[in-house]
Short mmCIF file of C-alpha atoms and ligand atoms in Angstrom, two decimals:
data_model
loop_
_atom_site.label_atom_id
_atom_site.label_comp_id
_atom_site.label_asym_id
_atom_site.label_seq_id
_atom_site.Cartn_x
_atom_site.Cartn_y
_atom_site.Cartn_z
CA MET R 7 -41.23 15.92 80.91
CA THR R 8 -38.46 18.50 80.63
CA PRO R 9 -35.80 17.47 78.09
CA THR R 10 -32.29 17.24 79.51
CA ALA R 11 -30.72 19.43 76.80
CA ALA R 12 -31.90 22.79 75.45
CA VAL R 13 -34.49 22.37 72.71
CA TYR R 14 -33.58 23.63 69.26
CA LEU R 15 -36.64 24.50 67.18
CA ASP R 16 -35.02 27.00 64.82
CA ASN R 17 -33.96 24.73 61.96
CA ALA R 18 -35.01 27.23 59.29
CA ALA R 19 -32.28 29.52 60.63
CA THR R 20 -29.66 26.80 60.57
CA THR R 21 -29.24 23.12 61.30
CA ARG R 22 -26.83 21.00 63.29
CA LEU R 23 -23.94 19.55 61.30
CA ASP R 24 -24.40 15.86 60.58
CA ALA R 25 -21.56 13.72 62.00
CA GLU R 26 -21.15 11.95 58.63
CA VAL R 27 -20.63 15.37 57.03
CA LEU R 28 -17.95 16.27 59.52
CA ASP R 29 -16.16 12.99 58.75
CA ALA R 30 -16.19 13.85 55.04
CA MET R 31 -14.82 17.34 55.73
CA LEU R 32 -12.01 16.48 58.16
CA PRO R 33 -9.42 15.23 55.64
CA LEU R 34 -9.76 18.52 53.74
CA MET R 35 -9.00 20.39 56.97
CA THR R 36 -5.95 18.29 57.74
CA GLU R 37 -3.86 16.30 55.30
CA GLN R 38 -5.53 17.47 52.08
CA PHE R 39 -4.61 21.13 52.47
CA GLY R 40 -3.39 22.06 48.96
CA ASN R 41 -4.76 24.99 47.00
CA PRO R 42 -7.08 23.52 44.35
CA SER R 43 -5.68 25.95 41.76
CA SER R 44 -2.14 24.58 42.20
CA ILE R 45 -1.08 22.14 39.54
CA HIS R 46 1.06 19.94 41.80
CA SER R 47 -0.24 16.78 43.45
CA HIS R 48 -1.36 18.53 46.67
CA GLY R 49 -3.48 20.90 44.62
CA ARG R 50 -4.78 18.26 42.22
CA MET R 51 -6.01 16.08 45.06
CA VAL R 52 -8.15 18.93 46.39
CA ARG R 53 -9.34 19.95 42.92
CA THR R 54 -10.54 16.37 42.46
CA ALA R 55 -12.52 16.61 45.72
CA ILE R 56 -14.24 19.81 44.55
CA GLU R 57 -15.15 18.36 41.16
CA LYS R 58 -16.46 15.20 42.79
CA ALA R 59 -18.65 17.37 45.05
CA ARG R 60 -19.92 19.29 42.03
CA LYS R 61 -20.82 16.04 40.28
CA THR R 62 -22.68 14.83 43.36
CA VAL R 63 -24.75 18.00 43.63
CA ALA R 64 -25.43 18.03 39.87
CA SER R 65 -26.50 14.40 39.74
CA LEU R 66 -28.85 14.76 42.74
CA LEU R 67 -30.51 17.70 41.00
CA ASN R 68 -30.48 15.90 37.64
CA THR R 69 -28.36 18.47 35.85
CA SER R 70 -24.85 18.86 34.53
CA PRO R 71 -21.85 19.76 36.75
CA ALA R 72 -21.14 22.69 34.40
CA GLU R 73 -24.31 24.36 35.69
CA ILE R 74 -23.35 24.29 39.40
CA PHE R 75 -21.25 27.12 40.88
CA PHE R 76 -20.16 27.05 44.51
CA THR R 77 -20.59 30.25 46.53
CA SER R 78 -20.26 31.45 50.12
CA GLY R 79 -23.93 30.67 50.80
CA GLY R 80 -27.48 31.43 49.82
CA THR R 81 -27.03 35.20 49.94
CA GLU R 82 -24.15 35.23 47.48
CA ALA R 83 -25.93 32.79 45.18
CA ASP R 84 -29.06 34.99 45.18
CA ASN R 85 -26.97 38.13 44.63
CA THR R 86 -25.11 36.51 41.74
CA ALA R 87 -28.28 35.40 39.99
CA ILE R 88 -29.98 38.76 40.44
CA ARG R 89 -27.16 41.23 39.93
CA SER R 90 -25.34 39.36 37.19
CA SER R 91 -28.44 38.65 35.11
CA ILE R 92 -29.58 42.27 35.37
CA GLU R 93 -26.13 43.50 34.39
CA THR R 94 -25.44 40.95 31.65
CA TYR R 95 -28.79 41.35 29.92
CA GLY R 96 -29.30 45.04 30.70
CA LEU R 97 -32.63 44.27 32.36
CA THR R 98 -34.56 47.34 33.46
CA HIS R 99 -37.38 45.75 35.42
CA ALA R 100 -37.69 43.14 38.13
CA ILE R 101 -40.66 41.54 39.85
CA THR R 102 -40.54 40.06 43.31
CA SER R 103 -42.79 39.75 46.37
CA PRO R 104 -42.72 41.47 49.76
CA LEU R 105 -42.30 38.03 51.36
CA GLU R 106 -38.83 37.31 49.99
CA HIS R 107 -35.78 36.85 52.16
CA HIS R 108 -33.66 40.01 52.49
CA ALA R 109 -30.98 38.36 50.35
CA VAL R 110 -33.37 38.97 47.45
CA LEU R 111 -35.46 41.92 48.62
CA HIS R 112 -32.63 44.19 49.76
CA THR R 113 -30.59 43.37 46.66
CA LEU R 114 -33.43 44.37 44.34
CA GLN R 115 -34.36 47.42 46.42
CA HIS R 116 -30.75 48.59 46.28
CA LEU R 117 -30.71 48.27 42.47
CA GLU R 118 -33.97 50.20 42.35
CA GLN R 119 -32.54 52.98 44.54
CA GLN R 120 -29.51 53.14 42.25
CA GLY R 121 -31.83 53.69 39.29
CA VAL R 122 -30.71 50.45 37.62
CA ILE R 123 -34.15 48.85 37.59
CA GLN R 124 -37.76 49.56 38.24
CA LEU R 125 -39.05 47.12 40.87
CA SER R 126 -42.61 45.78 40.99
CA LEU R 127 -44.04 43.86 43.92
CA VAL R 128 -46.56 41.22 42.99
CA ASN R 129 -49.79 41.21 45.01
CA ILE R 130 -50.33 38.64 47.73
CA ASP R 131 -53.45 37.55 49.56
CA ALA R 132 -54.06 37.33 53.32
CA ARG R 133 -52.28 33.98 53.53
CA GLY R 134 -49.34 35.17 51.49
CA HIS R 135 -50.24 33.42 48.23
CA ILE R 136 -48.74 35.04 45.14
CA ASP R 137 -51.37 36.48 42.79
CA LEU R 138 -50.38 34.85 39.50
CA THR R 139 -52.88 36.91 37.49
CA HIS R 140 -51.18 40.04 38.76
CA LEU R 141 -47.79 38.51 37.92
CA GLU R 142 -48.95 38.04 34.34
CA GLU R 143 -50.28 41.60 34.18
CA LEU R 144 -46.93 42.93 35.35
CA LEU R 145 -45.08 40.79 32.82
CA ARG R 146 -47.39 41.88 30.01
CA GLN R 147 -46.56 45.52 30.73
CA SER R 148 -42.83 45.05 30.78
CA PRO R 149 -40.58 42.78 28.77
CA ARG R 150 -36.88 42.34 29.71
CA THR R 151 -37.81 41.39 33.24
CA LEU R 152 -36.24 39.35 35.99
CA VAL R 153 -38.73 37.49 38.18
CA SER R 154 -37.47 36.44 41.62
CA LEU R 155 -39.90 34.43 43.73
CA MET R 156 -38.93 32.02 46.45
CA HIS R 157 -39.90 28.35 46.46
CA GLY R 158 -40.48 27.87 50.22
CA ASN R 159 -41.01 30.79 52.55
CA ASN R 160 -38.69 30.63 55.55
CA GLU R 161 -41.19 32.30 57.91
CA ILE R 162 -44.69 31.19 56.93
CA GLY R 163 -43.86 28.00 55.04
CA ASN R 164 -45.75 28.82 51.83
CA LEU R 165 -44.72 26.82 48.78
CA LEU R 166 -44.71 28.30 45.28
CA ASN R 167 -45.67 26.23 42.26
CA LEU R 168 -42.35 26.53 40.43
CA ASN R 169 -43.66 24.82 37.30
CA ARG R 170 -46.55 27.20 36.94
CA VAL R 171 -44.51 30.36 37.60
CA GLY R 172 -41.68 29.13 35.38
CA GLU R 173 -44.10 28.56 32.52
CA ILE R 174 -45.58 32.03 32.92
CA CYS R 175 -42.08 33.52 32.90
CA ARG R 176 -41.21 31.61 29.72
CA ALA R 177 -44.38 32.76 28.00
CA TYR R 178 -43.29 36.36 28.62
CA LYS R 179 -39.59 35.70 28.00
CA ALA R 180 -38.67 36.72 31.52
CA ILE R 181 -35.69 35.33 33.41
CA PHE R 182 -36.80 33.32 36.46
CA HIS R 183 -34.76 33.05 39.65
CA SER R 184 -36.14 31.16 42.61
CA ASP R 185 -34.62 31.29 46.09
CA THR R 186 -34.79 27.60 46.94
CA VAL R 187 -32.68 27.87 50.11
CA GLN R 188 -35.44 26.48 52.34
CA THR R 189 -36.49 23.62 50.08
CA MET R 190 -33.04 22.43 49.00
CA GLY R 191 -32.36 19.11 50.71
CA HIS R 192 -35.98 18.86 51.89
CA PHE R 193 -37.76 18.53 48.53
CA ARG R 194 -36.49 16.96 45.31
CA HIS R 195 -35.61 19.35 42.47
CA ASP R 196 -35.43 17.80 39.01
CA LEU R 197 -33.71 20.39 36.85
CA GLN R 198 -34.45 18.47 33.63
CA GLN R 199 -38.10 19.22 34.31
CA LEU R 200 -38.19 22.52 36.20
CA PRO R 201 -38.64 25.63 34.03
CA VAL R 202 -36.23 27.79 36.07
CA ASP R 203 -33.15 29.77 35.12
CA PHE R 204 -31.52 29.99 38.54
CA ILE R 205 -32.00 28.15 41.82
CA VAL R 206 -29.78 28.19 44.90
CA GLY R 207 -28.79 26.19 47.96
CA ALA R 208 -27.08 26.83 51.31
CA GLY R 209 -25.31 23.94 53.06
CA HIS R 210 -26.26 24.87 56.60
CA LYS R 211 -30.00 24.50 55.97
CA PHE R 212 -29.66 20.74 55.42
CA HIS R 213 -27.15 19.72 58.10
CA GLY R 214 -24.11 20.81 56.11
CA PRO R 215 -21.58 23.51 56.99
CA LYS R 216 -22.22 27.24 57.16
CA GLY R 217 -20.65 29.72 54.74
CA VAL R 218 -21.05 27.60 51.62
CA GLY R 219 -23.79 27.37 49.03
CA PHE R 220 -24.29 27.03 45.32
CA LEU R 221 -25.99 28.56 42.34
CA TYR R 222 -27.53 26.59 39.50
CA VAL R 223 -27.43 28.44 36.18
CA ASN R 224 -29.50 27.04 33.32
CA ALA R 225 -26.76 27.04 30.69
CA GLU R 226 -29.12 26.56 27.75
CA ARG R 227 -30.99 29.74 28.56
CA VAL R 228 -28.70 32.14 30.40
CA LYS R 229 -25.03 33.10 30.35
CA ILE R 230 -24.05 35.62 32.99
CA HIS R 231 -21.00 37.69 33.89
CA PRO R 232 -19.32 36.86 37.19
CA PHE R 233 -20.49 38.58 40.34
CA LEU R 234 -17.13 38.29 42.11
CA TYR R 235 -14.12 39.05 39.89
CA GLY R 236 -10.71 37.62 40.73
CA GLY R 237 -8.98 34.39 39.87
CA ALA R 238 -10.20 31.77 37.44
CA GLN R 239 -11.96 29.66 40.07
CA GLU R 240 -15.40 28.22 39.35
CA ARG R 241 -14.63 28.36 35.63
CA ASN R 242 -14.03 32.12 35.79
CA MET R 243 -17.43 32.70 37.36
CA ARG R 244 -16.46 33.27 40.98
CA GLY R 245 -12.97 34.42 41.92
CA GLY R 246 -11.44 33.39 45.24
CA THR R 247 -9.84 30.27 46.69
CA GLU R 248 -12.63 27.79 47.22
CA ASN R 249 -14.06 26.87 50.62
CA VAL R 250 -12.92 23.34 49.96
CA TYR R 251 -14.07 21.61 53.14
CA GLY R 252 -17.34 23.54 52.95
CA ILE R 253 -17.95 22.38 49.38
CA VAL R 254 -17.17 18.76 50.22
CA GLY R 255 -19.39 18.99 53.31
CA LEU R 256 -22.25 20.56 51.37
CA ALA R 257 -22.19 17.78 48.77
CA LYS R 258 -22.10 15.11 51.47
CA ALA R 259 -24.98 16.79 53.32
CA LEU R 260 -27.09 16.96 50.17
CA GLU R 261 -26.33 13.31 49.43
CA ILE R 262 -27.51 12.33 52.92
CA ALA R 263 -30.55 14.60 52.64
CA TYR R 264 -31.59 12.87 49.40
CA ARG R 265 -30.78 9.40 50.72
CA ASP R 266 -32.88 9.84 53.87
CA MET R 267 -35.45 12.33 52.59
CA ASP R 268 -38.58 10.20 52.82
CA ALA R 269 -37.88 9.01 56.36
CA HIS R 270 -36.98 12.51 57.55
CA ARG R 271 -39.96 14.03 55.87
CA ASN R 272 -42.27 11.54 57.61
CA HIS R 273 -40.61 12.13 60.96
CA ILE R 274 -40.63 15.94 60.72
CA THR R 275 -44.18 16.03 59.36
CA SER R 276 -45.36 13.94 62.29
CA LEU R 277 -43.71 16.38 64.72
CA LYS R 278 -45.36 19.33 63.03
CA ARG R 279 -48.74 17.61 63.06
CA ARG R 280 -48.26 16.78 66.74
CA MET R 281 -47.53 20.41 67.60
CA ILE R 282 -50.58 21.64 65.66
CA GLU R 283 -52.92 19.09 67.24
CA ARG R 284 -51.66 19.68 70.77
CA LEU R 285 -51.80 23.45 70.40
CA TYR R 286 -55.36 23.28 69.08
CA GLY R 287 -56.28 20.95 71.94
CA LYS R 288 -54.95 23.26 74.63
CA MET R 289 -55.44 26.73 73.11
CA PRO R 290 -58.53 26.88 70.93
CA ASP R 291 -57.70 30.45 69.86
CA VAL R 292 -54.38 29.45 68.31
CA ARG R 293 -53.92 30.09 64.58
CA PHE R 294 -51.19 29.50 62.06
CA ASN R 295 -49.81 32.05 59.64
CA GLY R 296 -49.57 31.56 55.91
CA ASP R 297 -49.98 27.96 54.82
CA SER R 298 -47.81 26.64 57.63
CA GLY R 299 -50.76 25.05 59.45
CA ASP R 300 -51.70 23.09 56.33
CA VAL R 301 -49.32 20.19 56.88
CA ASP R 302 -49.58 18.62 53.45
CA ASN R 303 -49.28 21.86 51.49
CA SER R 304 -46.47 23.78 53.13
CA LEU R 305 -42.83 23.58 54.01
CA TYR R 306 -42.97 20.67 56.44
CA THR R 307 -40.13 22.14 58.47
CA VAL R 308 -41.91 25.40 59.39
CA LEU R 309 -44.83 26.26 61.67
CA ASN R 310 -45.67 29.92 62.27
CA VAL R 311 -47.88 30.10 65.35
CA SER R 312 -50.20 33.03 66.02
CA LEU R 313 -51.21 33.33 69.68
CA PRO R 314 -53.97 35.34 71.35
CA ALA R 315 -53.24 39.00 72.04
CA SER R 316 -51.69 39.34 75.47
CA ASP R 317 -49.21 41.36 77.51
CA ILE R 318 -46.66 38.62 76.97
CA SER R 319 -46.79 38.76 73.15
CA ASP R 320 -43.63 40.86 72.96
CA MET R 321 -41.81 38.63 75.44
CA LEU R 322 -42.61 35.26 73.90
CA LEU R 323 -39.21 34.45 72.44
CA PHE R 324 -37.47 35.66 75.55
CA SER R 325 -39.71 33.55 77.78
CA LEU R 326 -39.16 30.50 75.59
CA ASP R 327 -35.43 31.10 75.70
CA ILE R 328 -35.53 31.20 79.51
CA ALA R 329 -37.26 27.80 79.32
CA ARG R 330 -34.33 26.68 77.08
CA ILE R 331 -36.34 26.57 73.88
CA SER R 332 -34.75 28.23 70.84
CA ALA R 333 -37.32 29.50 68.35
CA SER R 334 -37.66 32.66 66.31
CA GLY R 335 -40.29 35.03 65.04
CA GLY R 336 -40.92 38.34 66.64
CA SER R 337 -43.60 40.92 66.43
CA ALA R 338 -45.10 42.09 63.20
CA CYS R 339 -42.62 44.90 62.63
CA SER R 340 -44.05 47.31 65.16
CA SER R 341 -42.28 50.63 65.00
CA GLY R 342 -39.19 50.77 67.16
CA SER R 343 -38.92 47.00 67.30
CA ASN R 344 -35.75 45.53 65.92
CA VAL R 345 -37.03 42.00 65.88
CA GLY R 346 -40.00 42.57 63.59
CA SER R 347 -40.70 40.30 60.68
CA HIS R 348 -41.12 42.03 57.32
CA VAL R 349 -42.90 38.89 56.11
CA LEU R 350 -45.61 38.98 58.78
CA ALA R 351 -45.89 42.75 58.43
CA ALA R 352 -46.56 42.34 54.69
CA LEU R 353 -49.50 40.00 55.25
CA PRO R 354 -52.73 41.92 54.80
CA GLU R 355 -55.13 41.49 57.74
CA LEU R 356 -52.46 40.41 60.23
CA ASP R 357 -53.43 41.29 63.79
CA ALA R 358 -50.37 43.07 65.18
CA ASP R 359 -51.50 42.55 68.80
CA ARG R 360 -51.23 38.79 68.67
CA GLY R 361 -48.05 36.94 69.58
CA TYR R 362 -46.01 35.21 66.88
CA VAL R 363 -43.48 32.42 67.10
CA ARG R 364 -41.90 30.46 64.29
CA PHE R 365 -40.98 26.92 65.21
CA SER R 366 -38.91 25.10 62.63
CA PHE R 367 -38.18 21.41 62.86
CA GLY R 368 -35.34 19.15 61.85
CA LYS R 369 -34.40 15.50 61.76
CA TYR R 370 -32.88 15.57 65.25
CA ASN R 371 -36.03 16.83 66.98
CA THR R 372 -38.16 14.47 69.06
CA ALA R 373 -41.82 14.20 70.07
CA GLU R 374 -40.76 14.86 73.66
CA GLU R 375 -39.29 18.22 72.62
CA ILE R 376 -42.48 19.15 70.80
CA ASP R 377 -44.59 18.34 73.86
CA TYR R 378 -42.28 20.37 76.06
CA ALA R 379 -42.51 23.39 73.70
CA VAL R 380 -46.31 23.16 73.60
CA ASP R 381 -46.62 22.79 77.38
CA THR R 382 -44.25 25.70 77.93
CA LEU R 383 -46.16 27.94 75.56
CA VAL R 384 -49.51 26.99 77.05
CA GLY R 385 -48.10 27.48 80.56
CA LEU R 386 -46.95 31.00 79.70
CA TYR R 387 -50.47 31.93 78.62
CA GLN R 388 -52.13 30.25 81.58
CA LYS R 389 -49.90 32.22 83.98
CA GLU R 390 -50.92 35.37 82.17
CA LEU R 391 -54.63 34.56 82.59
CA VAL R 392 -54.26 33.85 86.30
CA LYS R 393 -52.68 37.29 86.93
C1 PLP O 430 -35.03 31.81 52.05
C2 PLP O 430 -33.62 32.17 52.35
N1 PLP O 430 -32.87 32.75 51.40
C3 PLP O 430 -31.58 33.08 51.61
C4 PLP O 430 -30.98 32.85 52.82
C5 PLP O 430 -29.56 33.26 53.03
O1 PLP O 430 -28.72 32.14 53.09
P1 PLP O 430 -27.25 32.27 53.74
O2 PLP O 430 -27.43 32.58 55.18
O3 PLP O 430 -26.62 30.94 53.48
O4 PLP O 430 -26.53 33.36 53.02
C6 PLP O 430 -31.73 32.27 53.86
C7 PLP O 430 -31.13 32.05 55.20
O5 PLP O 430 -31.76 32.28 56.22
C8 PLP O 430 -33.08 31.91 53.62
O6 PLP O 430 -33.84 31.36 54.56
#
């Protein structure tokens, strides 16, 4: 059955705002309009809303409000952790992986080009697993290092064992930043237990607003200079009048995400399982990149589908779009292509002739939408075979 509305299966890119979140944000867009830095009652009311939001985020993550800094999103939070820790501690070496989001990879590559740091890429295997023995070798060779490795990969769904990597980093006295943008609001992070120095979140990945995020800084272990200089906002750590409604919306969205996490996880996992089973049933040559096909050991929101080599490989996203299905992916960085994925291209043994689509699921998706996406995809390939 064809769904009446267009089908959105790109929840790793962004998610629909939750109506409860909008309700929480509206007063800050209307009657509560004061500048939170003003000392009069209009300002104080808004300051109170920001501090309440900070407390909410901190308590969900089991940490102190003093360790949460609001930013303009995941990119700024990643940049702050990376650039400010390198500058503050005079670090000369960083380790990351070729599978990181550009918010991390391009930031570190820029610092390398500027001669600020030497950058090492940790080895990965064919499924994109980080080689922890190699990580230790790199750390052994170079003290004063920043390690930046993401928790959940936005394209292939691989999950990193944060405890294990954090312990390795501590053993070698390295600073550990993890880009947790894709797991925030989908997995629980207990910062009393996690051996990390920085993690981050972006509101729009868990049904909050766009353009707002946060950085957690482990105050016992690291003290960094600001990344953005200006006014005294965010306790002198991030100048600029706060995105007040964004901050309030982010906190509300995280609260809802934690409140409903188990139910949403079950629902989304069942959708992912359904897509895998149906695809296998109808296209025996289908495969899944990274760990994304391993439902219990990957980001449950992401499925990276690898389809048989065909003339339509390059047109997959376009054809899905025509069928009113929004997904993402692209070819494996073939030269001249501007839609290539650096993550897929970095995977050793990837077959560049196959077609790749990333479907990413959210709480508003339905089984009917999954069936429609599978039937559409299978139909595209059947048409191709008939030609
Ligand atoms: C893993 C990861 N890191 C960082 C970001 C950047 O977040 P933002 O768009 O909020 O700056 C994204 C967004 O796609 C992401 O998926």
